[in-house]
């Protein structure tokens, strides 16, 4: 098993020490017996999530336990398989690792990386909004993760605070790849859930490509700095209209540099959106980078 080295990370992006981790060092057939189960972290339609520890090595991870009959009942087996297939091949400091999976008669278990500081949306709700220093750090890391995915022809498609976790060192981890798709299968989108992060081409049910993630990154930048997404409305139809018109109003307290990046990402035409590779050199990032905690900033070169 190879480790993620700094040399594999595009220059200008944040890398992280990939802990020599025992879960991947010797790939073996895991069973539930191998883990000490800790605190319950969450509960979903299909199962539960726990903090767990590999008894042999003491390595802490997250265990996602899904009921087979629920997966079958909701006809999401295919989506679930895709999540495993996609996520197990990804190695990036800002993407939550999937170390392995196993099953028993009634359940499927995913062994996932444990992000020590928990869920981004909770941190954001608690703080209200982030300052430029913190937001720029997060956005630069998310841009790095997206650039990595796009290089592998994967579109995330579901970027929002609920799908972001924070590691022990404050690093962002993209998670929940259930809805990502492999390009170039450009497909029509079926609508459900929140519209807030969807670009015009998706709310209008047109074909889309990896530029949808750039739009979502713009929405996320706004939300980090303002506390709520830019096109939020009580009714779906109103949100749809605002997205379609790019009805964007940025509050005065948002810095000129941040506003510039938000506007450049939230372009109606997908091909006009600011490219991910240029994000580390954008004035908003350049201005704030010297203020990032040392542990983050020094990983750049
Ligand atoms: O529960 C989830 N995701 C999810 C998605 C689909 C289906 C299911 C279910 F049916 F199996 F339940 C679950 N995500 C989730 C839940 C709780 C993410 C975070 C948390 N809470 C939390 N709190 C503190 C720390 C922490 N760290 C984590 N590290 N790694 C994880 C993974 C667990 C599942 C996905 C991310 C959490 N998480």
CSV table of C-alpha atoms and ligand atoms in Angstrom, one decimal:
chain,number,residue,atom,x,y,z
A,1,UNK,CA,0.0,0.0,0.0
A,2,UNK,CA,1.4,3.3,-0.9
A,3,UNK,CA,1.2,6.5,1.2
A,4,UNK,CA,0.1,9.9,0.0
A,5,UNK,CA,3.3,11.8,-0.4
A,6,UNK,CA,3.6,15.6,-0.6
A,7,UNK,CA,4.9,15.1,-4.2
A,8,UNK,CA,1.5,13.8,-5.3
A,9,UNK,CA,-0.3,17.0,-4.1
A,10,UNK,CA,-0.5,19.8,-6.7
A,11,UNK,CA,1.7,22.7,-5.6
A,12,UNK,CA,-0.2,25.5,-3.9
A,13,UNK,CA,-2.6,23.0,-2.3
A,14,UNK,CA,-2.6,21.8,1.3
A,15,UNK,CA,-1.3,18.4,1.9
A,16,UNK,CA,-1.3,16.6,5.2
A,17,UNK,CA,0.8,14.0,7.0
A,18,UNK,CA,-0.8,10.7,6.1
A,19,UNK,CA,-0.5,8.8,9.3
A,20,UNK,CA,1.3,5.5,8.9
A,21,UNK,CA,-2.0,3.8,9.4
A,22,UNK,CA,-2.3,0.2,10.5
A,23,UNK,CA,-5.7,-0.3,8.8
A,24,UNK,CA,-4.2,-0.1,5.4
A,25,UNK,CA,-0.7,-1.5,6.2
A,26,UNK,CA,-1.9,-5.1,6.2
A,27,UNK,CA,-5.2,-5.4,4.3
A,28,UNK,CA,-6.9,-8.3,6.1
A,29,UNK,CA,-10.4,-9.7,6.3
A,30,UNK,CA,-12.1,-7.7,9.0
A,31,UNK,CA,-15.1,-8.8,11.1
A,32,UNK,CA,-17.0,-7.0,13.8
A,33,UNK,CA,-14.9,-8.9,16.3
A,34,UNK,CA,-11.9,-6.8,15.3
A,35,UNK,CA,-13.5,-3.6,16.7
A,36,UNK,CA,-14.3,-2.1,20.0
A,37,UNK,CA,-17.4,-0.1,19.4
A,38,UNK,CA,-17.6,3.4,21.0
A,39,UNK,CA,-19.9,6.3,20.9
A,40,UNK,CA,-22.8,6.4,18.4
A,41,UNK,CA,-22.1,9.3,16.0
A,42,UNK,CA,-25.2,9.3,13.9
A,43,UNK,CA,-28.2,7.5,12.7
A,44,UNK,CA,-29.7,7.4,9.2
A,45,UNK,CA,-32.5,5.8,7.2
A,46,UNK,CA,-30.3,2.8,6.4
A,47,UNK,CA,-28.3,2.3,9.6
A,48,UNK,CA,-26.0,3.8,12.2
A,49,UNK,CA,-22.5,5.3,12.5
A,50,UNK,CA,-20.2,4.6,15.4
A,51,UNK,CA,-16.7,5.6,16.5
A,52,UNK,CA,-14.7,2.3,16.7
A,53,UNK,CA,-11.3,1.1,17.5
A,54,UNK,CA,-9.3,-1.7,15.8
A,55,UNK,CA,-8.5,-3.9,18.8
A,56,UNK,CA,-5.2,-5.1,17.3
A,57,UNK,CA,-3.7,-1.7,16.6
A,58,UNK,CA,-5.7,0.7,18.6
A,59,UNK,CA,-6.4,2.7,15.5
A,60,UNK,CA,-9.6,4.8,15.8
A,61,UNK,CA,-12.0,4.9,12.9
A,62,UNK,CA,-15.7,5.4,12.1
A,63,UNK,CA,-17.9,2.4,11.4
A,64,UNK,CA,-20.9,2.9,9.1
A,65,UNK,CA,-23.3,0.0,9.7
A,66,UNK,CA,-26.0,-0.4,7.1
A,67,UNK,CA,-28.9,-2.9,7.2
A,68,UNK,CA,-29.0,-5.0,4.0
A,69,UNK,CA,-32.8,-5.2,4.0
A,70,UNK,CA,-33.1,-1.4,4.1
A,71,UNK,CA,-30.6,-1.0,1.2
A,72,UNK,CA,-32.7,-3.4,-0.8
A,73,UNK,CA,-36.0,-1.9,0.3
A,74,UNK,CA,-34.9,1.6,-0.8
A,75,UNK,CA,-33.3,0.2,-3.9
A,76,UNK,CA,-30.0,1.9,-3.1
A,77,UNK,CA,-27.7,-1.1,-3.4
A,78,UNK,CA,-26.3,0.2,-6.7
A,79,UNK,CA,-25.6,3.6,-5.3
A,80,UNK,CA,-24.1,2.0,-2.2
A,81,UNK,CA,-21.7,-0.1,-4.3
A,82,UNK,CA,-20.7,3.0,-6.3
A,83,UNK,CA,-19.9,4.8,-3.1
A,84,UNK,CA,-17.6,1.9,-2.0
A,85,UNK,CA,-16.1,1.7,-5.5
A,86,UNK,CA,-15.4,5.4,-5.8
A,87,UNK,CA,-14.3,6.1,-2.3
A,88,UNK,CA,-11.9,3.1,-1.8
A,89,UNK,CA,-9.8,4.3,-4.7
A,90,UNK,CA,-9.3,7.9,-3.4
A,91,UNK,CA,-6.2,9.0,-1.6
A,92,UNK,CA,-6.2,12.7,-0.7
A,93,UNK,CA,-5.6,14.5,2.6
A,94,UNK,CA,-9.0,16.4,2.2
A,95,UNK,CA,-11.1,13.3,1.3
A,96,UNK,CA,-12.3,11.0,3.9
A,97,UNK,CA,-10.7,7.6,3.5
A,98,UNK,CA,-12.6,4.4,3.1
A,99,UNK,CA,-10.3,1.7,4.6
A,100,UNK,CA,-12.4,-1.3,3.8
A,101,UNK,CA,-15.7,-3.1,4.2
A,102,UNK,CA,-17.2,-6.3,5.4
A,103,UNK,CA,-20.6,-7.8,6.0
A,104,UNK,CA,-22.5,-10.3,8.1
A,105,UNK,CA,-25.8,-12.0,7.5
A,106,UNK,CA,-27.9,-8.8,7.8
A,107,UNK,CA,-25.5,-5.8,7.7
A,108,UNK,CA,-22.8,-4.2,5.7
A,109,UNK,CA,-20.0,-2.3,7.5
A,110,UNK,CA,-17.8,0.4,6.1
A,111,UNK,CA,-14.6,1.2,7.8
A,112,UNK,CA,-14.0,4.9,7.4
A,113,UNK,CA,-11.5,7.5,8.5
A,114,UNK,CA,-12.4,9.2,11.8
A,115,UNK,CA,-12.5,13.0,11.6
A,116,UNK,CA,-11.9,14.2,15.2
A,117,UNK,CA,-13.6,17.6,15.0
A,118,UNK,CA,-16.8,16.3,13.6
A,119,UNK,CA,-19.3,17.9,11.3
A,120,UNK,CA,-18.8,21.2,9.4
A,121,UNK,CA,-22.4,22.2,9.4
A,122,UNK,CA,-22.6,22.0,13.2
A,123,UNK,CA,-19.4,24.1,13.6
A,124,UNK,CA,-20.8,26.7,11.1
A,125,UNK,CA,-24.2,26.8,12.9
A,126,UNK,CA,-22.5,27.3,16.2
A,127,UNK,CA,-20.1,30.0,15.1
A,128,UNK,CA,-22.8,31.6,12.8
A,129,UNK,CA,-20.2,32.4,10.2
A,130,UNK,CA,-16.4,32.1,9.6
A,131,UNK,CA,-13.9,34.9,9.3
A,132,UNK,CA,-11.8,35.3,6.1
A,133,UNK,CA,-8.8,33.4,7.6
A,134,UNK,CA,-10.8,30.2,8.4
A,135,UNK,CA,-13.1,30.3,5.4
A,136,UNK,CA,-10.2,30.8,2.9
A,137,UNK,CA,-8.3,27.9,4.5
A,138,UNK,CA,-11.4,25.6,4.1
A,139,UNK,CA,-12.1,26.7,0.6
A,140,UNK,CA,-8.5,26.2,-0.6
A,141,UNK,CA,-8.6,22.7,0.8
A,142,UNK,CA,-11.9,21.9,-0.7
A,143,UNK,CA,-10.7,23.2,-4.0
A,144,UNK,CA,-7.7,20.9,-3.8
A,145,UNK,CA,-9.9,17.9,-3.1
A,146,UNK,CA,-12.2,18.8,-6.0
A,147,UNK,CA,-9.2,19.3,-8.4
A,148,UNK,CA,-8.1,15.8,-7.4
A,149,UNK,CA,-11.6,14.3,-8.0
A,150,UNK,CA,-11.9,16.1,-11.4
A,151,UNK,CA,-8.5,14.8,-12.4
A,152,UNK,CA,-9.9,11.3,-11.8
A,153,UNK,CA,-13.0,12.2,-13.8
A,154,UNK,CA,-15.3,12.2,-10.8
A,155,UNK,CA,-17.8,14.9,-10.1
A,156,UNK,CA,-18.8,15.3,-6.5
A,157,UNK,CA,-22.2,16.9,-7.2
A,158,UNK,CA,-23.3,17.1,-3.6
A,159,UNK,CA,-20.9,19.6,-2.0
A,160,UNK,CA,-22.5,21.3,1.1
A,161,UNK,CA,-21.6,21.7,4.7
A,162,UNK,CA,-23.4,18.5,5.7
A,163,UNK,CA,-20.9,16.5,3.5
A,164,UNK,CA,-17.9,18.1,5.1
A,165,UNK,CA,-16.1,16.9,8.2
A,166,UNK,CA,-13.2,18.5,10.1
A,167,UNK,CA,-10.1,16.5,11.1
A,168,UNK,CA,-8.2,16.8,14.4
A,169,UNK,CA,-5.8,19.4,12.9
A,170,UNK,CA,-8.7,21.4,11.5
A,171,UNK,CA,-8.4,20.1,8.0
A,172,UNK,CA,-11.5,19.6,5.9
A,173,UNK,CA,-12.5,16.1,4.8
A,174,UNK,CA,-15.0,15.6,1.9
A,175,UNK,CA,-17.3,12.7,2.7
A,176,UNK,CA,-20.5,10.9,1.6
A,177,UNK,CA,-19.8,10.0,-2.0
A,178,UNK,CA,-23.2,8.3,-2.5
A,179,UNK,CA,-24.2,10.7,-5.2
A,180,UNK,CA,-21.0,11.4,-7.0
A,181,UNK,CA,-20.8,10.2,-10.6
A,182,UNK,CA,-18.0,9.2,-12.9
A,183,UNK,CA,-17.8,11.4,-15.9
A,184,UNK,CA,-18.1,11.6,-18.9
A,185,UNK,CA,-21.5,10.0,-18.4
A,186,UNK,CA,-23.1,13.4,-18.5
A,187,UNK,CA,-26.6,12.7,-17.2
A,188,UNK,CA,-29.8,14.4,-16.4
A,189,UNK,CA,-30.5,15.1,-12.8
A,190,UNK,CA,-33.4,13.8,-10.8
A,191,UNK,CA,-34.6,16.4,-8.3
A,192,UNK,CA,-34.8,15.9,-4.6
A,193,UNK,CA,-33.6,17.4,-1.4
A,194,UNK,CA,-32.2,20.9,-1.2
A,195,UNK,CA,-31.8,23.1,-4.3
A,196,UNK,CA,-29.5,25.5,-2.5
A,197,UNK,CA,-26.2,24.2,-4.0
A,198,UNK,CA,-27.4,23.3,-7.5
A,199,UNK,CA,-26.2,25.4,-10.4
A,200,UNK,CA,-28.6,26.9,-13.1
A,201,UNK,CA,-27.9,24.0,-15.5
A,202,UNK,CA,-29.1,21.4,-12.9
A,203,UNK,CA,-32.2,23.2,-11.7
A,204,UNK,CA,-33.1,23.7,-15.3
A,205,UNK,CA,-32.4,19.9,-15.8
A,206,UNK,CA,-29.9,20.5,-18.6
A,207,UNK,CA,-26.8,18.4,-19.1
A,208,UNK,CA,-24.0,19.2,-16.7
A,209,UNK,CA,-20.3,18.5,-16.2
A,210,UNK,CA,-17.7,19.0,-13.5
A,211,UNK,CA,-18.3,22.7,-13.5
A,212,UNK,CA,-21.3,22.0,-11.2
A,213,UNK,CA,-18.8,21.6,-8.4
A,214,UNK,CA,-17.3,25.1,-9.0
A,215,UNK,CA,-20.8,26.6,-8.6
A,216,UNK,CA,-21.3,24.7,-5.3
A,217,UNK,CA,-17.9,25.9,-4.2
A,218,UNK,CA,-19.1,29.5,-4.8
A,219,UNK,CA,-22.3,28.8,-2.8
A,220,UNK,CA,-20.1,27.3,0.0
A,221,UNK,CA,-17.7,30.3,0.1
A,222,UNK,CA,-20.7,32.6,0.5
A,223,UNK,CA,-22.3,30.4,3.2
A,224,UNK,CA,-19.0,30.1,5.2
A,225,UNK,CA,-18.7,33.9,5.2
A,226,UNK,CA,-22.4,34.9,5.6
A,227,UNK,CA,-23.9,31.9,7.5
A,228,UNK,CA,-26.6,30.9,5.0
A,229,UNK,CA,-26.5,30.0,1.3
A,230,UNK,CA,-27.0,32.9,-1.2
A,231,UNK,CA,-30.3,31.7,-2.9
A,232,UNK,CA,-32.1,30.4,0.1
A,233,UNK,CA,-35.9,30.8,0.1
A,234,UNK,CA,-38.7,29.0,1.9
A,235,UNK,CA,-40.1,27.6,-1.3
A,236,UNK,CA,-38.3,25.5,-3.9
A,237,UNK,CA,-39.7,27.5,-6.7
A,238,UNK,CA,-38.4,30.8,-5.4
A,239,UNK,CA,-34.9,29.3,-4.9
A,240,UNK,CA,-35.1,27.9,-8.4
A,241,UNK,CA,-35.8,31.3,-9.9
A,242,UNK,CA,-33.1,33.0,-7.9
A,243,UNK,CA,-30.5,30.4,-9.0
A,244,UNK,CA,-31.6,30.6,-12.6
A,245,UNK,CA,-31.3,34.4,-12.6
A,246,UNK,CA,-28.1,34.3,-10.5
A,247,UNK,CA,-29.9,36.7,-8.2
A,248,UNK,CA,-26.8,37.3,-6.0
A,249,UNK,CA,-26.6,39.9,-3.2
A,250,UNK,CA,-23.5,39.8,-1.1
A,251,UNK,CA,-23.7,41.6,2.3
A,252,UNK,CA,-21.4,44.6,2.8
A,253,UNK,CA,-19.3,42.9,5.5
A,254,UNK,CA,-17.9,40.4,3.0
A,255,UNK,CA,-14.4,41.5,1.9
A,256,UNK,CA,-13.9,42.8,-1.6
A,257,UNK,CA,-11.5,39.8,-2.4
A,258,UNK,CA,-14.0,37.2,-1.1
A,259,UNK,CA,-16.8,38.8,-3.1
A,260,UNK,CA,-14.7,38.7,-6.2
A,261,UNK,CA,-14.1,35.0,-5.8
A,262,UNK,CA,-17.8,34.3,-5.1
A,263,UNK,CA,-18.9,36.2,-8.2
A,264,UNK,CA,-16.3,34.5,-10.3
A,265,UNK,CA,-17.5,31.0,-9.2
A,266,UNK,CA,-21.2,31.8,-9.4
A,267,UNK,CA,-21.3,32.4,-13.2
A,268,UNK,CA,-24.4,31.2,-15.0
A,269,UNK,CA,-22.3,29.9,-17.9
A,270,UNK,CA,-20.4,26.8,-16.6
A,271,UNK,CA,-17.4,27.5,-18.8
A,272,UNK,CA,-17.0,31.0,-17.3
A,273,UNK,CA,-16.6,29.8,-13.7
A,274,UNK,CA,-13.2,30.4,-12.1
A,275,UNK,CA,-11.0,27.3,-12.5
A,276,UNK,CA,-10.0,25.3,-9.4
A,277,UNK,CA,-6.3,25.4,-10.3
A,278,UNK,CA,-6.2,29.2,-10.0
A,279,UNK,CA,-7.9,29.3,-6.5
A,280,UNK,CA,-4.6,29.1,-4.6
A,281,UNK,CA,-3.4,32.2,-6.5
A,282,UNK,CA,-6.7,34.2,-6.1
A,283,UNK,CA,-6.1,37.4,-4.1
A,284,UNK,CA,-8.5,36.3,-1.3
A,285,UNK,CA,-6.4,33.2,-0.7
A,286,UNK,CA,-3.1,35.0,-1.2
A,287,UNK,CA,-4.1,37.7,1.3
A,288,UNK,CA,-5.2,35.3,4.0
A,289,UNK,CA,-2.7,32.5,3.6
A,290,UNK,CA,0.0,34.2,5.8
A,291,UNK,CA,-2.6,34.2,8.6
A,292,UNK,CA,-3.4,30.5,8.4
A,293,UNK,CA,-2.2,28.4,11.4
A,294,UNK,CA,1.4,27.3,10.8
A,295,UNK,CA,0.5,23.6,10.5
A,296,UNK,CA,-1.7,24.3,7.5
A,297,UNK,CA,0.4,27.0,5.7
A,298,UNK,CA,3.7,25.1,5.9
A,299,UNK,CA,2.3,22.1,4.1
A,300,UNK,CA,2.1,24.1,0.9
A,301,UNK,CA,5.6,23.6,-0.4
B,1,LIG,O1,-24.2,9.3,9.2
B,1,LIG,C1,-23.5,9.8,8.4
B,1,LIG,N1,-23.7,9.5,7.0
B,1,LIG,C2,-24.5,8.5,6.6
B,1,LIG,C3,-24.8,8.5,5.2
B,1,LIG,C4,-25.6,7.5,4.7
B,1,LIG,C5,-26.2,6.5,5.6
B,1,LIG,C6,-25.8,6.5,6.9
B,1,LIG,C7,-26.4,5.4,7.9
B,1,LIG,F1,-27.5,5.0,7.4
B,1,LIG,F2,-25.5,4.4,7.9
B,1,LIG,F3,-26.6,5.8,9.1
B,1,LIG,C8,-25.0,7.5,7.4
B,1,LIG,N2,-22.6,10.8,8.6
B,1,LIG,C9,-22.2,11.3,9.8
B,1,LIG,C10,-22.9,11.0,11.0
B,1,LIG,C11,-22.5,11.6,12.2
B,1,LIG,C12,-21.1,12.1,9.9
B,1,LIG,C13,-20.7,12.6,11.1
B,1,LIG,C14,-21.3,12.3,12.3
B,1,LIG,N3,-20.9,12.9,13.5
B,1,LIG,C15,-19.6,13.0,14.0
B,1,LIG,N4,-19.4,13.6,15.1
B,1,LIG,C16,-18.1,13.7,15.6
B,1,LIG,C17,-17.1,13.2,14.8
B,1,LIG,C18,-17.4,12.6,13.6
B,1,LIG,N5,-16.3,12.1,12.8
B,1,LIG,C19,-16.5,11.3,11.7
B,1,LIG,N6,-15.4,10.8,11.1
B,1,LIG,N7,-15.8,10.0,10.1
B,1,LIG,C20,-17.1,9.9,10.1
B,1,LIG,C21,-17.9,9.1,9.0
B,1,LIG,C22,-19.1,8.4,9.6
B,1,LIG,C23,-20.0,8.2,8.4
B,1,LIG,C24,-19.6,9.2,7.3
B,1,LIG,C25,-18.5,10.0,7.9
B,1,LIG,C26,-17.6,10.7,11.1
B,1,LIG,N8,-18.6,12.5,13.2
